Amino acid sequence: MTFQWPLALLALAAIPVLAWIYVRRDRSRPGRAAPFASPALLPNLVPRPPGRRRHVPLAVLLAGLTLLLVGVARPHATVRVPREDATVILAVDTSRSMGAKDVRPTRLAAARSAAKAFLAEVPGKYQVGVVAFASRATTALPPTTDRELARTALDGLRLGEGTVIGDAVALSTRLARKRPTAVLLISDGANEGGRVSPATAARRARARRIPVYTVLVGTPTGRVERRLPGGFREIVQVPSRPGTLRQVARTSGGRFFTATSDRRLREVYEKLGSRLGDRTTSREVTDLFAGGSAALLLVGAALSTLWFRRVV
C-alpha cells in the first residue's frame, strides 16, 4: 500500500499518547474517588463493577480514529479491475477434412457456429481476430472490436487442403501485439505439414504467456467424398485426432475441450475470462478507511452510551 500524503501518518503518534493518558487516568481513579466516598461503601453504590469491559468503547474509538488518520494520508492499494484491452484470436480449421458431415451439417459449419457462440460471450471491449488455416495460415480478420466484421469473416471461411495447426498457432501469437491474449483454436486435430510443428508453436505461445484453448470437432468415423477425373468419387476416411490438440493446449497452458455446445463454450469463456477479465491497478481506498472509521466511532459511542450511560 502507498500513500499520497505520507506525512499525515505522523499524526498516528497521537494514538499511543491518548492510550497512555487513558491508562494513567484509569489507574488514578480510585485515588480521585477516595475523598468523596469510603472504599468500603463502593459495593453499595456500584452493584457490579464494569471490569475490563470499560476499556472496550475507548479501544473501539481509538481504532476508528486510527483508520481516520490513515485515510487522511490518501492510501492507494493494488486492486483488480475489469480489463478492457484484452484480445482473443479465433483460429478455425478450414481443411478439406472439415467438410465431413459426421457433425451436422458439416464440421466447418459446426466450428463456425461454435466460434460465433463464443463471440457472443466475449465482452464488447475485447478485440477479436480471426485466423483461418488449411494448407497455410492466413489472417481472415486482424484484431478488432467490430463484432459484425468478425461474424462476416467467419461466414467467409471456405474449405482448402492441408492442416497446418502449428502455423496457425504461430500466426495467432504474432497477432497478440502487446495486450494480453489467448487463442481459441477449433479443429478436427488432423495436422498435415506446415513450417512450424504444433509442439514448437505451443512452446513459443507459452513463452509469451498466451494460452491456446483447443476445441475438437468431429468423430472417429468422419469421412469426405472427393471427385476424381472421369466422374468417379472417392470416399476418404478423416477421423478426428485429439492428440495434437491436447498437446497444444497442455504445452501452451490452455485447455482441451471435446464438444462445441454452448455450455462447453461458456466454460472456455470462463477460463479465458479468469485470465483476461481483470488487471491490477493502483486505486485510492480512502473511502474504505473513512467508512470503517465512521462505523467504529459510532459503535464505540453506542457501547459507551448503552453500557455506562455516558459518552466517551
mmCIF file of C-alpha atoms in Angstrom:
data_model
loop_
_atom_site.group_PDB
_atom_site.id
_atom_site.type_symbol
_atom_site.label_atom_id
_atom_site.label_comp_id
_atom_site.label_asym_id
_atom_site.label_seq_id
_atom_site.Cartn_x
_atom_site.Cartn_y
_atom_site.Cartn_z
ATOM 1 C CA MET A 1 0.000 0.000 0.000
ATOM 2 C CA THR A 2 1.233 3.501 -0.832
ATOM 3 C CA PHE A 3 0.139 6.934 0.414
ATOM 4 C CA GLN A 4 -0.339 10.199 -1.458
ATOM 5 C CA TRP A 5 0.282 12.249 1.713
ATOM 6 C CA PRO A 6 2.581 10.033 3.804
ATOM 7 C CA LEU A 7 3.474 12.871 6.218
ATOM 8 C CA ALA A 8 -0.093 12.740 7.515
ATOM 9 C CA LEU A 9 0.762 9.376 9.065
ATOM 10 C CA LEU A 10 2.828 11.236 11.670
ATOM 11 C CA ALA A 11 -0.486 12.061 13.345
ATOM 12 C CA LEU A 12 -0.743 8.384 14.284
ATOM 13 C CA ALA A 13 1.747 9.126 17.049
ATOM 14 C CA ALA A 14 -1.157 10.725 18.919
ATOM 15 C CA ILE A 15 -2.910 7.347 19.281
ATOM 16 C CA PRO A 16 -0.437 5.765 21.776
ATOM 17 C CA VAL A 17 -0.276 9.120 23.623
ATOM 18 C CA LEU A 18 -4.049 9.105 24.078
ATOM 19 C CA ALA A 19 -3.926 5.477 25.190
ATOM 20 C CA TRP A 20 -1.219 6.319 27.725
ATOM 21 C CA ILE A 21 -3.235 9.223 29.103
ATOM 22 C CA TYR A 22 -6.257 6.965 29.445
ATOM 23 C CA VAL A 23 -4.290 4.264 31.288
ATOM 24 C CA ARG A 24 -2.849 6.811 33.722
ATOM 25 C CA ARG A 25 -6.258 8.301 34.448
ATOM 26 C CA ASP A 26 -7.772 4.842 34.881
ATOM 27 C CA ARG A 27 -5.118 3.827 37.399
ATOM 28 C CA SER A 28 -5.540 7.030 39.393
ATOM 29 C CA ARG A 29 -9.327 6.767 39.506
ATOM 30 C CA PRO A 30 -9.538 5.076 42.952
ATOM 31 C CA GLY A 31 -7.393 7.838 44.441
ATOM 32 C CA ARG A 32 -9.555 10.553 42.904
ATOM 33 C CA ALA A 33 -12.734 8.910 44.228
ATOM 34 C CA ALA A 34 -11.418 8.434 47.797
ATOM 35 C CA PRO A 35 -12.243 11.989 49.038
ATOM 36 C CA PHE A 36 -15.884 11.515 48.053
ATOM 37 C CA ALA A 37 -16.664 8.004 49.323
ATOM 38 C CA SER A 38 -15.142 5.338 51.535
ATOM 39 C CA PRO A 39 -13.819 2.327 49.571
ATOM 40 C CA ALA A 40 -15.839 0.061 51.896
ATOM 41 C CA LEU A 41 -19.063 1.719 50.732
ATOM 42 C CA LEU A 42 -18.398 1.402 46.973
ATOM 43 C CA PRO A 43 -20.103 -2.064 46.681
ATOM 44 C CA ASN A 44 -23.292 -0.431 47.947
ATOM 45 C CA LEU A 45 -23.064 2.361 45.382
ATOM 46 C CA VAL A 46 -21.997 0.242 42.404
ATOM 47 C CA PRO A 47 -23.671 -3.192 42.450
ATOM 48 C CA ARG A 48 -21.382 -4.658 39.814
ATOM 49 C CA PRO A 49 -18.099 -3.115 38.660
ATOM 50 C CA PRO A 50 -17.692 -2.902 34.858
ATOM 51 C CA GLY A 51 -14.382 -4.737 34.939
ATOM 52 C CA ARG A 52 -12.389 -4.881 31.740
ATOM 53 C CA ARG A 53 -15.478 -4.127 29.694
ATOM 54 C CA ARG A 54 -14.998 -0.455 30.477
ATOM 55 C CA HIS A 55 -11.966 -0.390 28.177
ATOM 56 C CA VAL A 56 -13.854 -1.672 25.103
ATOM 57 C CA PRO A 57 -15.559 1.587 23.970
ATOM 58 C CA LEU A 58 -12.327 3.554 24.104
ATOM 59 C CA ALA A 59 -10.417 0.785 22.264
ATOM 60 C CA VAL A 60 -13.030 0.827 19.509
ATOM 61 C CA LEU A 61 -12.908 4.624 19.320
ATOM 62 C CA LEU A 62 -9.104 4.626 19.101
ATOM 63 C CA ALA A 63 -9.264 2.035 16.300
ATOM 64 C CA GLY A 64 -11.730 4.243 14.448
ATOM 65 C CA LEU A 65 -9.504 7.271 14.939
ATOM 66 C CA THR A 66 -6.543 5.272 13.609
ATOM 67 C CA LEU A 67 -8.444 4.408 10.408
ATOM 68 C CA LEU A 68 -9.476 8.043 10.061
ATOM 69 C CA LEU A 69 -5.882 9.274 10.269
ATOM 70 C CA VAL A 70 -4.702 6.638 7.781
ATOM 71 C CA GLY A 71 -7.478 7.765 5.411
ATOM 72 C CA VAL A 72 -6.230 11.361 5.643
ATOM 73 C CA ALA A 73 -2.931 10.134 4.154
ATOM 74 C CA ARG A 74 -4.837 9.149 0.956
ATOM 75 C CA PRO A 75 -3.894 5.422 0.816
ATOM 76 C CA HIS A 76 -3.646 3.619 -2.524
ATOM 77 C CA ALA A 77 -3.911 -0.168 -2.828
ATOM 78 C CA THR A 78 -3.254 -2.545 -5.712
ATOM 79 C CA VAL A 79 -6.629 -3.944 -6.764
ATOM 80 C CA ARG A 80 -8.024 -5.990 -9.633
ATOM 81 C CA VAL A 81 -10.353 -4.193 -12.026
ATOM 82 C CA PRO A 82 -12.110 -5.334 -15.224
ATOM 83 C CA ARG A 83 -9.748 -5.399 -18.191
ATOM 84 C CA GLU A 84 -10.706 -3.529 -21.326
ATOM 85 C CA ASP A 85 -7.738 -4.180 -23.612
ATOM 86 C CA ALA A 86 -7.572 -7.977 -23.975
ATOM 87 C CA THR A 87 -7.506 -9.822 -27.300
ATOM 88 C CA VAL A 88 -8.873 -13.230 -28.277
ATOM 89 C CA ILE A 89 -7.792 -14.897 -31.519
ATOM 90 C CA LEU A 90 -10.253 -17.360 -33.075
ATOM 91 C CA ALA A 91 -8.278 -19.861 -35.188
ATOM 92 C CA VAL A 92 -10.586 -22.032 -37.305
ATOM 93 C CA ASP A 93 -9.571 -25.121 -39.272
ATOM 94 C CA THR A 94 -10.718 -24.883 -42.922
ATOM 95 C CA SER A 95 -9.016 -28.035 -44.239
ATOM 96 C CA ARG A 96 -10.804 -30.487 -46.525
ATOM 97 C CA SER A 97 -11.497 -32.856 -43.640
ATOM 98 C CA MET A 98 -13.651 -30.140 -42.066
ATOM 99 C CA GLY A 99 -16.186 -30.835 -44.818
ATOM 100 C CA ALA A 100 -17.083 -34.163 -43.171
ATOM 101 C CA LYS A 101 -20.721 -34.490 -42.166
ATOM 102 C CA ASP A 102 -20.254 -36.594 -39.045
ATOM 103 C CA VAL A 103 -21.044 -33.343 -37.221
ATOM 104 C CA ARG A 104 -24.148 -31.794 -38.767
ATOM 105 C CA PRO A 105 -24.336 -30.075 -41.100
ATOM 106 C CA THR A 106 -20.526 -30.194 -41.515
ATOM 107 C CA ARG A 107 -17.541 -29.900 -39.235
ATOM 108 C CA LEU A 108 -16.739 -26.452 -40.639
ATOM 109 C CA ALA A 109 -20.294 -25.243 -40.127
ATOM 110 C CA ALA A 110 -20.199 -26.549 -36.554
ATOM 111 C CA ALA A 111 -16.861 -24.829 -35.973
ATOM 112 C CA ARG A 112 -18.273 -21.583 -37.378
ATOM 113 C CA SER A 113 -21.311 -21.818 -35.107
ATOM 114 C CA ALA A 114 -19.090 -22.544 -32.122
ATOM 115 C CA ALA A 115 -16.916 -19.524 -32.899
ATOM 116 C CA LYS A 116 -19.985 -17.282 -33.227
ATOM 117 C CA ALA A 117 -21.422 -18.577 -29.955
ATOM 118 C CA PHE A 118 -18.133 -17.841 -28.255
ATOM 119 C CA LEU A 119 -18.015 -14.432 -29.935
ATOM 120 C CA ALA A 120 -21.388 -13.570 -28.405
ATOM 121 C CA GLU A 121 -19.981 -14.204 -24.924
ATOM 122 C CA VAL A 122 -16.833 -12.088 -25.242
ATOM 123 C CA PRO A 123 -17.138 -8.570 -23.728
ATOM 124 C CA GLY A 124 -17.602 -5.863 -26.349
ATOM 125 C CA LYS A 125 -14.359 -4.070 -25.401
ATOM 126 C CA TYR A 126 -12.233 -7.139 -26.112
ATOM 127 C CA GLN A 127 -10.576 -7.214 -29.511
ATOM 128 C CA VAL A 128 -11.203 -10.350 -31.561
ATOM 129 C CA GLY A 129 -9.164 -11.601 -34.513
ATOM 130 C CA VAL A 130 -9.856 -14.494 -36.888
ATOM 131 C CA VAL A 131 -7.234 -16.849 -38.348
ATOM 132 C CA ALA A 132 -8.122 -19.449 -40.997
ATOM 133 C CA PHE A 133 -5.800 -22.349 -41.650
ATOM 134 C CA ALA A 134 -5.691 -25.151 -44.213
ATOM 135 C CA SER A 135 -2.518 -25.625 -46.306
ATOM 136 C CA ARG A 136 -1.361 -22.302 -44.833
ATOM 137 C CA ALA A 137 -2.476 -19.993 -42.058
ATOM 138 C CA THR A 138 -3.917 -16.617 -43.029
ATOM 139 C CA THR A 139 -5.323 -13.650 -41.161
ATOM 140 C CA ALA A 140 -9.008 -13.517 -42.017
ATOM 141 C CA LEU A 141 -9.510 -10.542 -39.707
ATOM 142 C CA PRO A 142 -6.980 -8.540 -37.678
ATOM 143 C CA PRO A 143 -7.972 -7.916 -34.050
ATOM 144 C CA THR A 144 -10.934 -5.546 -33.832
ATOM 145 C CA THR A 145 -13.854 -4.710 -31.567
ATOM 146 C CA ASP A 146 -16.268 -4.765 -34.522
ATOM 147 C CA ARG A 147 -18.310 -7.911 -33.950
ATOM 148 C CA GLU A 148 -20.097 -7.632 -37.284
ATOM 149 C CA LEU A 149 -16.772 -7.765 -39.130
ATOM 150 C CA ALA A 150 -15.824 -10.826 -37.066
ATOM 151 C CA ARG A 151 -19.059 -12.614 -37.997
ATOM 152 C CA THR A 152 -18.557 -11.706 -41.654
ATOM 153 C CA ALA A 153 -15.022 -13.116 -41.540
ATOM 154 C CA LEU A 154 -16.324 -16.370 -40.059
ATOM 155 C CA ASP A 155 -19.045 -16.608 -42.719
ATOM 156 C CA GLY A 156 -16.407 -16.187 -45.412
ATOM 157 C CA LEU A 157 -14.349 -19.219 -44.385
ATOM 158 C CA ARG A 158 -14.024 -21.795 -47.194
ATOM 159 C CA LEU A 159 -12.533 -25.276 -47.343
ATOM 160 C CA GLY A 160 -8.969 -25.835 -48.534
ATOM 161 C CA GLU A 161 -6.275 -28.501 -48.445
ATOM 162 C CA GLY A 162 -3.911 -29.499 -45.630
ATOM 163 C CA THR A 163 -3.997 -28.636 -41.921
ATOM 164 C CA VAL A 164 -1.134 -26.521 -40.576
ATOM 165 C CA ILE A 165 -2.022 -26.339 -36.892
ATOM 166 C CA GLY A 166 1.460 -25.225 -35.855
ATOM 167 C CA ASP A 167 1.494 -22.360 -38.351
ATOM 168 C CA ALA A 168 -1.964 -21.298 -37.152
ATOM 169 C CA VAL A 169 -0.803 -21.127 -33.536
ATOM 170 C CA ALA A 170 2.335 -19.234 -34.564
ATOM 171 C CA LEU A 171 0.353 -16.677 -36.584
ATOM 172 C CA SER A 172 -2.175 -16.245 -33.781
ATOM 173 C CA THR A 173 0.553 -15.465 -31.258
ATOM 174 C CA ARG A 174 2.076 -12.911 -33.645
ATOM 175 C CA LEU A 175 -1.250 -11.091 -33.717
ATOM 176 C CA ALA A 176 -1.024 -10.673 -29.966
ATOM 177 C CA ARG A 177 0.766 -7.310 -30.055
ATOM 178 C CA LYS A 178 1.366 -6.052 -26.519
ATOM 179 C CA ARG A 179 -2.012 -6.697 -24.893
ATOM 180 C CA PRO A 180 -2.867 -9.922 -23.034
ATOM 181 C CA THR A 181 -4.059 -12.526 -25.485
ATOM 182 C CA ALA A 182 -5.493 -16.019 -25.626
ATOM 183 C CA VAL A 183 -6.188 -18.239 -28.622
ATOM 184 C CA LEU A 184 -9.271 -20.384 -29.200
ATOM 185 C CA LEU A 185 -8.399 -22.973 -31.857
ATOM 186 C CA ILE A 186 -11.212 -25.092 -33.366
ATOM 187 C CA SER A 187 -10.154 -28.096 -35.455
ATOM 188 C CA ASP A 188 -10.584 -31.815 -36.039
ATOM 189 C CA GLY A 189 -6.948 -32.207 -34.993
ATOM 190 C CA ALA A 190 -5.538 -33.780 -38.182
ATOM 191 C CA ASN A 191 -2.223 -31.967 -38.631
ATOM 192 C CA GLU A 192 -0.630 -32.116 -42.104
ATOM 193 C CA GLY A 193 2.539 -30.226 -42.937
ATOM 194 C CA GLY A 194 3.378 -26.665 -42.034
ATOM 195 C CA ARG A 195 6.591 -24.775 -41.394
ATOM 196 C CA VAL A 196 6.236 -24.865 -37.581
ATOM 197 C CA SER A 197 5.334 -28.008 -35.658
ATOM 198 C CA PRO A 198 2.374 -27.755 -33.237
ATOM 199 C CA ALA A 199 4.631 -28.564 -30.272
ATOM 200 C CA THR A 200 7.120 -25.829 -31.158
ATOM 201 C CA ALA A 201 4.370 -23.272 -31.722
ATOM 202 C CA ALA A 202 2.769 -24.201 -28.384
ATOM 203 C CA ARG A 203 6.065 -23.743 -26.537
ATOM 204 C CA ARG A 204 6.531 -20.331 -28.120
ATOM 205 C CA ALA A 205 2.998 -19.369 -27.119
ATOM 206 C CA ARG A 206 3.676 -20.410 -23.529
ATOM 207 C CA ALA A 207 6.889 -18.371 -23.505
ATOM 208 C CA ARG A 208 4.790 -15.344 -24.461
ATOM 209 C CA ARG A 209 2.165 -16.262 -21.847
ATOM 210 C CA ILE A 210 -0.512 -16.875 -24.458
ATOM 211 C CA PRO A 211 -2.587 -19.978 -23.637
ATOM 212 C CA VAL A 212 -4.160 -21.859 -26.548
ATOM 213 C CA TYR A 213 -7.592 -23.337 -25.796
ATOM 214 C CA THR A 214 -8.449 -26.071 -28.288
ATOM 215 C CA VAL A 215 -11.893 -27.385 -29.244
ATOM 216 C CA LEU A 216 -12.191 -30.694 -31.113
ATOM 217 C CA VAL A 217 -14.904 -31.098 -33.767
ATOM 218 C CA GLY A 218 -15.523 -34.417 -35.482
ATOM 219 C CA THR A 219 -15.745 -38.086 -34.631
ATOM 220 C CA PRO A 220 -13.556 -41.140 -35.338
ATOM 221 C CA THR A 221 -15.953 -42.163 -38.138
ATOM 222 C CA GLY A 222 -15.753 -38.961 -40.197
ATOM 223 C CA ARG A 223 -15.320 -39.201 -43.981
ATOM 224 C CA VAL A 224 -15.395 -36.943 -47.020
ATOM 225 C CA GLU A 225 -16.046 -37.513 -50.718
ATOM 226 C CA ARG A 226 -13.525 -36.443 -53.336
ATOM 227 C CA ARG A 227 -14.298 -36.205 -57.036
ATOM 228 C CA LEU A 228 -11.861 -37.913 -59.403
ATOM 229 C CA PRO A 229 -11.341 -37.460 -63.147
ATOM 230 C CA GLY A 230 -13.920 -39.326 -65.205
ATOM 231 C CA GLY A 231 -16.785 -38.576 -62.834
ATOM 232 C CA PHE A 232 -15.694 -41.049 -60.183
ATOM 233 C CA ARG A 233 -15.904 -40.343 -56.480
ATOM 234 C CA GLU A 234 -13.549 -41.429 -53.724
ATOM 235 C CA ILE A 235 -14.517 -41.881 -50.075
ATOM 236 C CA VAL A 236 -11.712 -40.718 -47.749
ATOM 237 C CA GLN A 237 -11.749 -41.547 -44.051
ATOM 238 C CA VAL A 238 -10.960 -38.458 -41.945
ATOM 239 C CA PRO A 239 -11.190 -39.457 -38.277
ATOM 240 C CA SER A 240 -10.759 -36.711 -35.699
ATOM 241 C CA ARG A 241 -7.371 -36.711 -33.969
ATOM 242 C CA PRO A 242 -7.498 -35.209 -30.486
ATOM 243 C CA GLY A 243 -3.871 -35.982 -29.627
ATOM 244 C CA THR A 244 -2.377 -32.921 -31.308
ATOM 245 C CA LEU A 245 -4.958 -30.561 -29.826
ATOM 246 C CA ARG A 246 -4.399 -31.994 -26.354
ATOM 247 C CA GLN A 247 -0.668 -31.468 -26.715
ATOM 248 C CA VAL A 248 -1.033 -27.881 -27.906
ATOM 249 C CA ALA A 249 -3.393 -26.999 -25.055
ATOM 250 C CA ARG A 250 -1.284 -28.685 -22.384
ATOM 251 C CA THR A 251 2.034 -27.257 -23.592
ATOM 252 C CA SER A 252 0.757 -23.688 -24.025
ATOM 253 C CA GLY A 253 -1.061 -23.582 -20.684
ATOM 254 C CA GLY A 254 -4.568 -23.711 -22.168
ATOM 255 C CA ARG A 255 -7.216 -26.408 -22.004
ATOM 256 C CA PHE A 256 -8.602 -29.036 -24.348
ATOM 257 C CA PHE A 257 -12.356 -29.430 -24.995
ATOM 258 C CA THR A 258 -14.157 -32.144 -26.913
ATOM 259 C CA ALA A 259 -17.527 -30.523 -27.560
ATOM 260 C CA THR A 260 -18.844 -27.403 -29.259
ATOM 261 C CA SER A 261 -22.098 -26.958 -27.340
ATOM 262 C CA ASP A 262 -22.939 -23.601 -25.816
ATOM 263 C CA ARG A 263 -22.380 -24.994 -22.327
ATOM 264 C CA ARG A 264 -18.856 -26.118 -23.098
ATOM 265 C CA LEU A 265 -18.012 -22.904 -24.922
ATOM 266 C CA ARG A 266 -19.208 -20.968 -21.900
ATOM 267 C CA GLU A 267 -16.712 -22.968 -19.857
ATOM 268 C CA VAL A 268 -13.969 -21.945 -22.294
ATOM 269 C CA TYR A 269 -15.012 -18.312 -21.934
ATOM 270 C CA GLU A 270 -14.961 -18.550 -18.140
ATOM 271 C CA LYS A 271 -11.417 -19.910 -18.286
ATOM 272 C CA LEU A 272 -10.371 -17.109 -20.615
ATOM 273 C CA GLY A 273 -12.214 -14.584 -18.505
ATOM 274 C CA SER A 274 -10.355 -15.644 -15.368
ATOM 275 C CA ARG A 275 -7.116 -14.759 -17.150
ATOM 276 C CA LEU A 276 -8.106 -11.841 -19.327
ATOM 277 C CA GLY A 277 -11.000 -10.402 -17.372
ATOM 278 C CA ASP A 278 -9.006 -8.486 -14.734
ATOM 279 C CA ARG A 279 -5.905 -6.397 -14.443
ATOM 280 C CA THR A 280 -4.110 -4.952 -11.434
ATOM 281 C CA THR A 281 -4.035 -1.225 -10.870
ATOM 282 C CA SER A 282 -3.428 1.253 -8.067
ATOM 283 C CA ARG A 283 -6.673 2.642 -6.618
ATOM 284 C CA GLU A 284 -7.256 5.157 -3.858
ATOM 285 C CA VAL A 285 -9.045 3.460 -0.959
ATOM 286 C CA THR A 286 -9.645 6.482 1.274
ATOM 287 C CA ASP A 287 -13.383 5.828 1.111
ATOM 288 C CA LEU A 288 -12.904 2.383 2.680
ATOM 289 C CA PHE A 289 -10.895 3.785 5.579
ATOM 290 C CA ALA A 290 -13.351 6.646 6.059
ATOM 291 C CA GLY A 291 -16.299 4.250 6.092
ATOM 292 C CA GLY A 292 -14.583 1.884 8.509
ATOM 293 C CA SER A 293 -13.617 4.779 10.763
ATOM 294 C CA ALA A 294 -17.148 6.149 10.872
ATOM 295 C CA ALA A 295 -18.543 2.709 11.712
ATOM 296 C CA LEU A 296 -16.068 2.159 14.566
ATOM 297 C CA LEU A 297 -16.636 5.639 16.019
ATOM 298 C CA LEU A 298 -20.381 5.059 16.028
ATOM 299 C CA VAL A 299 -20.001 1.613 17.609
ATOM 300 C CA GLY A 300 -17.677 2.964 20.322
ATOM 301 C CA ALA A 301 -20.042 5.807 21.159
ATOM 302 C CA ALA A 302 -23.035 3.456 21.202
ATOM 303 C CA LEU A 303 -21.313 0.987 23.551
ATOM 304 C CA SER A 304 -20.311 3.751 25.927
ATOM 305 C CA THR A 305 -23.850 5.118 25.988
ATOM 306 C CA LEU A 306 -25.603 1.762 26.404
ATOM 307 C CA TRP A 307 -23.255 0.277 28.973
ATOM 308 C CA PHE A 308 -22.351 3.281 31.098
ATOM 309 C CA ARG A 309 -24.876 5.965 30.158
ATOM 310 C CA ARG A 310 -22.071 8.254 29.163
ATOM 311 C CA VAL A 311 -20.224 9.313 26.028
ATOM 312 C CA VAL A 312 -16.511 8.624 25.819
#
